[in-house]
Amino acid sequence: MITLKINNRTVEVEEGSTILQAAEKLGIFIPTFCHDDYGRMPAKHCSNCTEYGDCKMCSCEVEGEASLLTACNTQAEEGMVVWTESEEVKKARTDILYRMIATHPLDCMNCKKLGDCKLQKYCEMYGVKDPLYEIPFEHREKDLSNRFYYQEMDKCIRCGKCVRTCRELVGIDALVMAQKGSNAYVMPKGGATMAETNCVSCGNCVSVCPVGALMPKSLYDFRQWEVKKVRTTCAYCGVGCQIDFSVKDGKIVDATPAYGPSNQGLLCVKGKFAYDFINHKDRLKYPMIRKNGKLERATWEEALDLVASKIKEVKENYGPDAVAGFSSARTVNEDNYLFQKFIRAAVGTNNVDHCARLCHSSTVSGLATTLGSGAMTNCIAEVKEADVIFITGSNTTETHPVMGMYVRQAHRMGKKIIVADPVRIPLADLADIYLQINPGSSVALSNGMLHVIFEEGLEDKEYIEKHTEGIEQLRECVKKYTPERVAEICGVDKDLIIQAARLYASTHKSYIAYAMGITQHVNGTDNVTSLSNLALVTGNMGKKGSGVNPLRGQNNVQGACDMGALPTDYPAYQKVFNPQVQEKFEKAWGVKLSPDKGYTVTETIPAILEDKVKLLYIMGENPMVSDPDTNHVRHALEKAFVVVQDIFPNETTEYADVVFPSTAFAEKDGTFTNTERRVQRVRQVVPAKGECRDDWWTLMQVMNRIGYSCHYDTVEDVFNEMRTVTPSYAGITYEKIEKAGVQWPCPTEDHPGTPILHVNGPGRAGGGLLKALEWQPSPDLGDPEYPMTLTSCRILYHYHTRTQTDKVPAIHFTAPRNWIELHPDDAKELGVQEGDWVKVSSKRGSIYVEARIVDTLQPKVAWMPFHYAEGANVLADSSHLDPVSKIPGFKQIGIRIEKVSAQKAKELTAQAQNDAIEYYENEDPKIIRYEEKEVEDLISARKEG
């Protein structure tokens, strides 16, 4: 520690602290423009700096120094004497402000930044009102080319904060500080407008801009003093970003990133800009009952009574196992807990599951078997502390954008990166080793790396001896997976496999991150287990910057699993067929429970078609788009009595017999659990729309009507009951997570939570299980009628089945319809050019999409996003499932591609144009504020006949 004086006050700080940090400890304010409030970017200043900007607003007087020093990057020293408001300091800051306003338009009353502008604030503080002089500068028009924000660079003060944020935190480098004559200025890198750069529209530059030079294309006019801010957790991917929403007149008018443990003050395009679906006019706002083939408005009493009577009727006539329920990875833990309790205690069956079955059920089965816990072992931000990062089956920058930003930051720090993926994802361009493996060859790759590790003695023998079992069987198994054989299976150079094995095993800080490119296979459990083998054999477990880290796709898929929305598991993965566990829950819930395993999502649909399930209750899921083989899902929904709770009409509500309107995430209280097991608060930001009700309330009403008495006054009551039967959540309370989340397991209220699992060895009895695994080809491939392999993934701009994101026009117009990507060789063979319509068929059905020709794929491999109704899941196989987790093989679909006729292409083009016009005209004119030129041209052409 060192001691110094600031404004004649003594302060003690850690060595290496800056003057600014020392002043903050004393509560002394020093103005800044370019300084990052969260300390994510060390301050950089140099004389006449044009790379980052150079504001020097934080200049202070230090006794003994000939000139003023900048507080943000000057280290505090023992005995230093600092003055932050001396006359010399005030004059220097005043001169800086006069220099800034000499090139800054002073139309403050018309600026949307009014009340939140640092320049305005500091000018008032130092009495700067009118410019003393003018500096010639080149006027620039507003850049409106980005759909989500605009640039008004006449207002730029050249602090460089946006440039550094984009470069150092986001890792995109779409902005640059340029020099023209004596003037520095910010400009798009590589283009005249932002639309011509590689900008990913994350808006982090907008969030850090201290003036009005970068602003969101807001639908609302507001000033900071008119809004209240409410912090909550993002409802998109599993990162669990913290957001501060600004609310005016009961509506969200702005979103800014908060500094949470998992997002560290960053957001992606969806978190920053895609929130206004909450206010969309198409929201479900009242209950509906299907009458004469059409959904009609009903009262809550009518709808609840009908659902209750149908459940009782089915139970009486066919037994409780004729009822099944799909819970939701998109709503809060409390809703999921009560949903599985409703199905188990009130209905009497274990037929409860949710869409984790379709994304990470193989993670739960794989890691629980080998490690004793089916969850992420480490923290998201720890990826920056790893020495080696192995990313496989995850297009991280698209599916978990903030996590992708961390990987880019790690690359800037010199960390090594291995990428294994059938698609050349953006992170492959940063990778030290990129393995473009064939779809479905992950087990072979892991075995090949293990072969090299064992052959070269790179394993951690001490860790293996102390913390694992099964090593001899694994050694024997991988002997035959030579680099030569694995290279043939994976379709990559054998030397790359050897290099990847050596690099991964070279350190005890190697971090594995994976997603659905690993899990969504008929051997998904083996894929996950093979990664666990790699980590255990090399001792990369139980320490920072290591571990096996599944990246959960949806905001609360981890929490929904934790809450027991699974057919074999009560909350905290306590097995339904364990007599002691069954007795525990019978005592807690006061009713006899079934010991029989229930139907999974992928088993429920066939069970309906086989007359085993008569009633399906769906909360916050859209199986008509998310489930494999859309046609057979449709047949099942047509046959069963279907109840849906959701926030919008969607492809599934078209088959519902009763629809209950639910509150959206910003209209409710509760908790989400992110992919790193962090339980975080979700807070009501705005009032519920119409007659919408919280999901837990609706479930409680149904439970009481079918004869199971229960009562909760608040969502916190549900949480408190849940934690009494959930050991890993037992010590978590709303009070404890009010300011920051807690990672389970947290067994007692005085327990701090568990950031890293398996610190003292894997939690599984007997230690980490090393499993000998054989690679198996996909059963959906090899048919000459369907010679190509289709794989799929999320895209940056959409979420799950587009229920939310497609209601945001800027998102919609960025990715309005489905497409397929082809290798140039395949396109040439098919006679297909960029933008042509093609027919894509599998054994399950056919769809029509536009073709894009890319160099990111291998020949005979095609790629398609899965968000669209007429998309990849129409083609997916629902009959072949992983034998353990029952997950389908979404990532390896045998397909045939045909170019369509000129007449059919004309019809499809016309339909796409009509869809665009219909979407445009269906939106409120206030929402379509920033016109889409292409659509307006279509409308004009149609009007002209």
mmCIF file of C-alpha atoms in Angstrom, residues 18 20-21 33-45 51-52 72-73 159-171 204-205 207-210 259 264-266 384 409 412-413:
data_model
loop_
_atom_site.group_PDB
_atom_site.id
_atom_site.type_symbol
_atom_site.label_atom_id
_atom_site.label_comp_id
_atom_site.label_asym_id
_atom_site.label_seq_id
_atom_site.Cartn_x
_atom_site.Cartn_y
_atom_site.Cartn_z
ATOM 1 C CA THR A 18 -3.938 5.730 -10.509
ATOM 2 C CA LEU A 20 -8.091 8.947 -10.409
ATOM 3 C CA GLN A 21 -8.696 5.733 -8.460
ATOM 4 C CA PHE A 33 -14.278 12.042 -21.160
ATOM 5 C CA CYS A 34 -12.087 9.233 -22.496
ATOM 6 C CA HIS A 35 -11.684 7.291 -19.251
ATOM 7 C CA ASP A 36 -13.523 3.966 -19.023
ATOM 8 C CA ASP A 37 -15.540 4.013 -15.821
ATOM 9 C CA TYR A 38 -15.191 0.241 -15.369
ATOM 10 C CA GLY A 39 -11.419 0.104 -15.830
ATOM 11 C CA ARG A 40 -11.771 -2.249 -18.805
ATOM 12 C CA MET A 41 -9.385 -0.214 -20.969
ATOM 13 C CA PRO A 42 -6.231 1.194 -19.390
ATOM 14 C CA ALA A 43 -5.992 4.882 -20.221
ATOM 15 C CA LYS A 44 -3.695 5.771 -23.096
ATOM 16 C CA HIS A 45 -2.456 9.264 -23.798
ATOM 17 C CA GLU A 51 -5.013 6.719 -32.602
ATOM 18 C CA TYR A 52 -7.206 6.981 -29.535
ATOM 19 C CA CYS A 72 -6.606 8.521 -15.349
ATOM 20 C CA ASN A 73 -3.245 7.050 -16.322
ATOM 21 C CA CYS A 159 -12.137 11.569 -27.051
ATOM 22 C CA GLY A 160 -11.613 8.253 -28.859
ATOM 23 C CA LYS A 161 -13.699 6.254 -26.415
ATOM 24 C CA CYS A 162 -15.844 4.718 -29.162
ATOM 25 C CA VAL A 163 -12.757 3.738 -31.171
ATOM 26 C CA ARG A 164 -11.166 1.996 -28.213
ATOM 27 C CA THR A 165 -14.397 0.288 -27.160
ATOM 28 C CA CYS A 166 -14.916 -1.144 -30.634
ATOM 29 C CA ARG A 167 -11.288 -2.204 -30.954
ATOM 30 C CA GLU A 168 -10.292 -3.310 -27.473
ATOM 31 C CA LEU A 169 -13.553 -4.553 -25.933
ATOM 32 C CA VAL A 170 -15.752 -5.643 -28.845
ATOM 33 C CA GLY A 171 -12.825 -6.670 -31.031
ATOM 34 C CA ASN A 204 -21.383 -0.390 -27.207
ATOM 35 C CA CYS A 205 -19.889 2.654 -28.926
ATOM 36 C CA SER A 207 -23.346 3.443 -24.804
ATOM 37 C CA VAL A 208 -19.938 4.970 -24.053
ATOM 38 C CA CYS A 209 -20.202 8.138 -26.151
ATOM 39 C CA PRO A 210 -20.152 11.074 -23.690
ATOM 40 C CA TYR A 259 -21.673 -3.880 -15.195
ATOM 41 C CA GLN A 264 -18.810 -6.391 -17.628
ATOM 42 C CA GLY A 265 -20.656 -3.431 -19.110
ATOM 43 C CA LEU A 266 -21.129 -4.849 -22.624
ATOM 44 C CA LYS A 384 -9.694 -14.145 -20.685
ATOM 45 C CA GLN A 409 -10.010 -9.595 -25.949
ATOM 46 C CA ARG A 412 -5.412 -9.272 -28.090
ATOM 47 C CA MET A 413 -3.720 -10.379 -24.877
#
